Amino acid sequence: MKKYLAIIVACSPLLAQAHAQTPLHTQTQETRDHCAGDDPAAMSAYEMLQCARGNGNSGTRNYAAALKWYTLAANYGELSAQIWLGDIYQNVSYGRDYGVPPDLVQAYKWYDIAAATHGVCIDRLPPGTNRENNQREINYREGVAKQMKPEQTREAQQLAREWKPLRRISCSTDR
């Protein structure tokens, strides 16, 4: 066990360096053109998520554009984008990359919305489908709550209750 731990510790700086040089995702010209459109209402939330994940040209990162697409996708009910926004607002280094200061209220709000979205999707899955629960999002939300003051938690809960998706949440499993 100690041998494996030593290998992991020795390799972790190399892994971090490799990760830092990896582009968000590469895009084809067709995808870039699609994401450059001014009508996100014509796109699915999943397509918006792909624009967020793939925002980059020749390996460069455009975090401002990615944040815009994550926010759009989250507001259109895309679960992965909601979780990612929670991560961006909670994690100092992610937030710094995206130009967003840490904000535990926003992190809690997005994790809470993600837990609710996941719960809705579980209920819509046909019998016999893998009906994983939304415990992951609940754990993220509760982890943030431990760092918050009670008034911050109340504010975040209120924001989550007031949030409404811009479109009916799609629980597509064909991704």
mmCIF file of C-alpha atoms in Angstrom:
data_model
loop_
_atom_site.group_PDB
_atom_site.id
_atom_site.type_symbol
_atom_site.label_atom_id
_atom_site.label_comp_id
_atom_site.label_asym_id
_atom_site.label_seq_id
_atom_site.Cartn_x
_atom_site.Cartn_y
_atom_site.Cartn_z
ATOM 1 C CA MET A 1 0.000 0.000 0.000
ATOM 2 C CA LYS A 2 2.803 2.415 0.927
ATOM 3 C CA LYS A 3 4.492 1.626 -2.398
ATOM 4 C CA TYR A 4 1.403 2.658 -4.366
ATOM 5 C CA LEU A 5 0.908 5.790 -2.287
ATOM 6 C CA ALA A 6 4.531 6.799 -2.936
ATOM 7 C CA ILE A 7 4.011 6.343 -6.690
ATOM 8 C CA ILE A 8 0.848 8.453 -6.632
ATOM 9 C CA VAL A 9 2.525 11.216 -4.633
ATOM 10 C CA ALA A 10 5.552 11.179 -6.957
ATOM 11 C CA CYS A 11 3.392 11.363 -10.083
ATOM 12 C CA SER A 12 0.851 13.929 -8.867
ATOM 13 C CA PRO A 13 2.863 17.009 -9.991
ATOM 14 C CA LEU A 14 3.221 15.450 -13.439
ATOM 15 C CA LEU A 15 -0.494 14.699 -13.613
ATOM 16 C CA ALA A 16 -1.378 18.227 -12.514
ATOM 17 C CA GLN A 17 0.948 19.684 -15.155
ATOM 18 C CA ALA A 18 -0.548 17.472 -17.893
ATOM 19 C CA HIS A 19 -4.073 18.410 -16.817
ATOM 20 C CA ALA A 20 -3.249 22.122 -16.847
ATOM 21 C CA GLN A 21 -2.099 21.863 -20.465
ATOM 22 C CA THR A 22 -5.150 19.944 -21.663
ATOM 23 C CA PRO A 23 -7.682 22.091 -23.543
ATOM 24 C CA LEU A 24 -11.260 22.152 -22.267
ATOM 25 C CA HIS A 25 -12.294 20.217 -25.362
ATOM 26 C CA THR A 26 -11.576 20.491 -29.026
ATOM 27 C CA GLN A 27 -14.300 21.667 -31.357
ATOM 28 C CA THR A 28 -14.937 21.168 -35.005
ATOM 29 C CA GLN A 29 -15.659 24.208 -37.165
ATOM 30 C CA GLU A 30 -19.310 23.084 -37.303
ATOM 31 C CA THR A 31 -19.553 23.042 -33.495
ATOM 32 C CA ARG A 32 -17.837 26.454 -33.209
ATOM 33 C CA ASP A 33 -20.300 27.905 -35.722
ATOM 34 C CA HIS A 34 -23.231 26.336 -33.854
ATOM 35 C CA CYS A 35 -22.029 27.736 -30.520
ATOM 36 C CA ALA A 36 -21.471 31.172 -32.039
ATOM 37 C CA GLY A 37 -25.198 31.468 -32.784
ATOM 38 C CA ASP A 38 -27.168 34.135 -30.978
ATOM 39 C CA ASP A 39 -30.277 32.009 -30.408
ATOM 40 C CA PRO A 40 -29.673 29.635 -27.498
ATOM 41 C CA ALA A 41 -33.435 29.090 -27.232
ATOM 42 C CA ALA A 42 -33.158 27.056 -30.439
ATOM 43 C CA MET A 43 -30.599 24.760 -28.793
ATOM 44 C CA SER A 44 -31.117 21.952 -26.323
ATOM 45 C CA ALA A 45 -29.616 22.331 -22.850
ATOM 46 C CA TYR A 46 -27.287 19.469 -23.701
ATOM 47 C CA GLU A 47 -26.032 21.341 -26.798
ATOM 48 C CA MET A 48 -25.386 24.380 -24.593
ATOM 49 C CA LEU A 49 -23.416 22.161 -22.224
ATOM 50 C CA GLN A 50 -21.312 20.961 -25.147
ATOM 51 C CA CYS A 51 -20.613 24.577 -26.111
ATOM 52 C CA ALA A 52 -19.444 25.238 -22.549
ATOM 53 C CA ARG A 53 -17.252 22.142 -22.445
ATOM 54 C CA GLY A 54 -15.835 22.691 -25.883
ATOM 55 C CA ASN A 55 -15.224 26.394 -25.774
ATOM 56 C CA GLY A 56 -11.755 26.712 -27.077
ATOM 57 C CA ASN A 57 -9.957 27.202 -30.328
ATOM 58 C CA SER A 58 -6.636 25.513 -31.053
ATOM 59 C CA GLY A 59 -6.215 24.617 -27.383
ATOM 60 C CA THR A 60 -6.840 28.113 -26.021
ATOM 61 C CA ARG A 61 -9.423 28.485 -23.285
ATOM 62 C CA ASN A 62 -12.178 31.058 -23.278
ATOM 63 C CA TYR A 63 -13.468 30.832 -19.729
ATOM 64 C CA ALA A 64 -15.826 33.798 -20.083
ATOM 65 C CA ALA A 65 -17.620 32.124 -22.984
ATOM 66 C CA ALA A 66 -17.618 28.767 -21.177
ATOM 67 C CA LEU A 67 -19.175 30.386 -18.083
ATOM 68 C CA LYS A 68 -21.858 31.958 -20.270
ATOM 69 C CA TRP A 69 -22.721 28.559 -21.789
ATOM 70 C CA TYR A 70 -22.642 26.744 -18.415
ATOM 71 C CA THR A 71 -25.020 29.353 -16.998
ATOM 72 C CA LEU A 72 -27.362 29.105 -19.985
ATOM 73 C CA ALA A 73 -27.343 25.306 -19.895
ATOM 74 C CA ALA A 74 -27.954 25.293 -16.124
ATOM 75 C CA ASN A 75 -30.854 27.709 -16.449
ATOM 76 C CA TYR A 76 -32.308 25.513 -19.183
ATOM 77 C CA GLY A 77 -32.238 22.569 -16.765
ATOM 78 C CA GLU A 78 -28.995 20.750 -17.647
ATOM 79 C CA LEU A 79 -27.904 18.807 -14.560
ATOM 80 C CA SER A 80 -24.175 18.627 -15.390
ATOM 81 C CA ALA A 81 -24.010 22.392 -15.929
ATOM 82 C CA GLN A 82 -25.750 22.998 -12.589
ATOM 83 C CA ILE A 83 -23.181 20.840 -10.797
ATOM 84 C CA TRP A 84 -20.319 22.537 -12.642
ATOM 85 C CA LEU A 85 -21.582 25.991 -11.633
ATOM 86 C CA GLY A 86 -21.656 24.817 -8.024
ATOM 87 C CA ASP A 87 -18.051 23.705 -8.442
ATOM 88 C CA ILE A 88 -17.025 27.014 -10.031
ATOM 89 C CA TYR A 89 -18.525 29.053 -7.182
ATOM 90 C CA GLN A 90 -17.177 26.776 -4.455
ATOM 91 C CA ASN A 91 -13.651 26.079 -5.699
ATOM 92 C CA VAL A 92 -11.312 29.070 -5.489
ATOM 93 C CA SER A 93 -9.067 27.978 -8.372
ATOM 94 C CA TYR A 94 -12.002 27.158 -10.695
ATOM 95 C CA GLY A 95 -13.587 30.480 -9.836
ATOM 96 C CA ARG A 96 -10.344 32.306 -10.516
ATOM 97 C CA ASP A 97 -10.123 30.627 -13.953
ATOM 98 C CA TYR A 98 -13.687 31.658 -14.773
ATOM 99 C CA GLY A 99 -13.309 35.163 -13.313
ATOM 100 C CA VAL A 100 -15.795 34.443 -10.518
ATOM 101 C CA PRO A 101 -15.048 35.088 -6.843
ATOM 102 C CA PRO A 102 -15.870 32.255 -4.430
ATOM 103 C CA ASP A 103 -19.520 32.471 -3.446
ATOM 104 C CA LEU A 104 -20.824 29.760 -1.137
ATOM 105 C CA VAL A 105 -24.412 31.007 -1.456
ATOM 106 C CA GLN A 106 -24.288 30.522 -5.234
ATOM 107 C CA ALA A 107 -22.494 27.169 -4.871
ATOM 108 C CA TYR A 108 -25.162 25.906 -2.442
ATOM 109 C CA LYS A 109 -27.943 27.224 -4.689
ATOM 110 C CA TRP A 110 -26.643 25.384 -7.772
ATOM 111 C CA TYR A 111 -25.992 22.144 -5.885
ATOM 112 C CA ASP A 112 -29.501 22.338 -4.401
ATOM 113 C CA ILE A 113 -31.006 22.949 -7.856
ATOM 114 C CA ALA A 114 -28.937 20.045 -9.230
ATOM 115 C CA ALA A 115 -30.226 17.727 -6.494
ATOM 116 C CA ALA A 116 -33.804 18.710 -7.349
ATOM 117 C CA THR A 117 -33.186 18.321 -11.100
ATOM 118 C CA HIS A 118 -31.685 14.884 -10.558
ATOM 119 C CA GLY A 119 -34.678 13.954 -8.392
ATOM 120 C CA VAL A 120 -37.085 14.977 -11.165
ATOM 121 C CA CYS A 121 -35.154 12.882 -13.682
ATOM 122 C CA ILE A 122 -35.128 9.823 -11.416
ATOM 123 C CA ASP A 123 -38.925 9.997 -11.248
ATOM 124 C CA ARG A 124 -39.196 10.135 -15.052
ATOM 125 C CA LEU A 125 -36.998 7.121 -15.786
ATOM 126 C CA PRO A 126 -38.843 3.994 -16.919
ATOM 127 C CA PRO A 127 -38.985 1.000 -14.550
ATOM 128 C CA GLY A 128 -35.938 -1.223 -14.846
ATOM 129 C CA THR A 129 -33.632 1.689 -15.722
ATOM 130 C CA ASN A 130 -30.623 2.410 -13.542
ATOM 131 C CA ARG A 131 -32.285 4.759 -11.089
ATOM 132 C CA GLU A 132 -29.224 6.128 -9.294
ATOM 133 C CA ASN A 133 -30.157 8.550 -6.567
ATOM 134 C CA ASN A 134 -29.207 12.190 -6.239
ATOM 135 C CA GLN A 135 -27.067 11.655 -3.159
ATOM 136 C CA ARG A 136 -23.961 13.019 -4.907
ATOM 137 C CA GLU A 137 -25.515 16.468 -5.353
ATOM 138 C CA ILE A 138 -26.932 16.375 -1.820
ATOM 139 C CA ASN A 139 -23.449 15.588 -0.462
ATOM 140 C CA TYR A 140 -21.949 18.500 -2.420
ATOM 141 C CA ARG A 141 -24.653 20.846 -1.080
ATOM 142 C CA GLU A 142 -24.182 19.658 2.507
ATOM 143 C CA GLY A 143 -20.398 20.050 2.220
ATOM 144 C CA VAL A 144 -20.869 23.689 1.262
ATOM 145 C CA ALA A 145 -23.457 24.199 4.011
ATOM 146 C CA LYS A 146 -20.853 23.233 6.631
ATOM 147 C CA GLN A 147 -18.801 26.268 5.589
ATOM 148 C CA MET A 148 -21.725 28.710 5.673
ATOM 149 C CA LYS A 149 -23.417 30.842 8.312
ATOM 150 C CA PRO A 150 -27.113 30.059 8.932
ATOM 151 C CA GLU A 151 -28.252 33.273 7.226
ATOM 152 C CA GLN A 152 -26.228 32.368 4.119
ATOM 153 C CA THR A 153 -27.857 28.937 4.013
ATOM 154 C CA ARG A 154 -31.318 30.492 4.287
ATOM 155 C CA GLU A 155 -30.494 32.908 1.462
ATOM 156 C CA ALA A 156 -29.208 30.083 -0.763
ATOM 157 C CA GLN A 157 -32.300 27.960 -0.058
ATOM 158 C CA GLN A 158 -34.528 30.902 -0.938
ATOM 159 C CA LEU A 159 -32.653 31.484 -4.212
ATOM 160 C CA ALA A 160 -32.966 27.792 -5.094
ATOM 161 C CA ARG A 161 -36.711 27.809 -4.330
ATOM 162 C CA GLU A 162 -37.237 30.883 -6.518
ATOM 163 C CA TRP A 163 -35.253 29.441 -9.455
ATOM 164 C CA LYS A 164 -37.319 28.274 -12.410
ATOM 165 C CA PRO A 165 -35.873 26.533 -15.470
ATOM 166 C CA LEU A 166 -36.200 28.471 -18.711
ATOM 167 C CA ARG A 167 -37.561 25.330 -20.339
ATOM 168 C CA ARG A 168 -39.072 22.035 -19.158
ATOM 169 C CA ILE A 169 -36.242 19.907 -17.777
ATOM 170 C CA SER A 170 -35.178 17.260 -20.248
ATOM 171 C CA CYS A 171 -34.057 14.006 -18.719
ATOM 172 C CA SER A 172 -32.599 12.490 -21.854
ATOM 173 C CA THR A 173 -30.624 9.332 -21.290
ATOM 174 C CA ASP A 174 -29.356 9.069 -24.887
ATOM 175 C CA ARG A 175 -26.082 10.942 -24.339
#
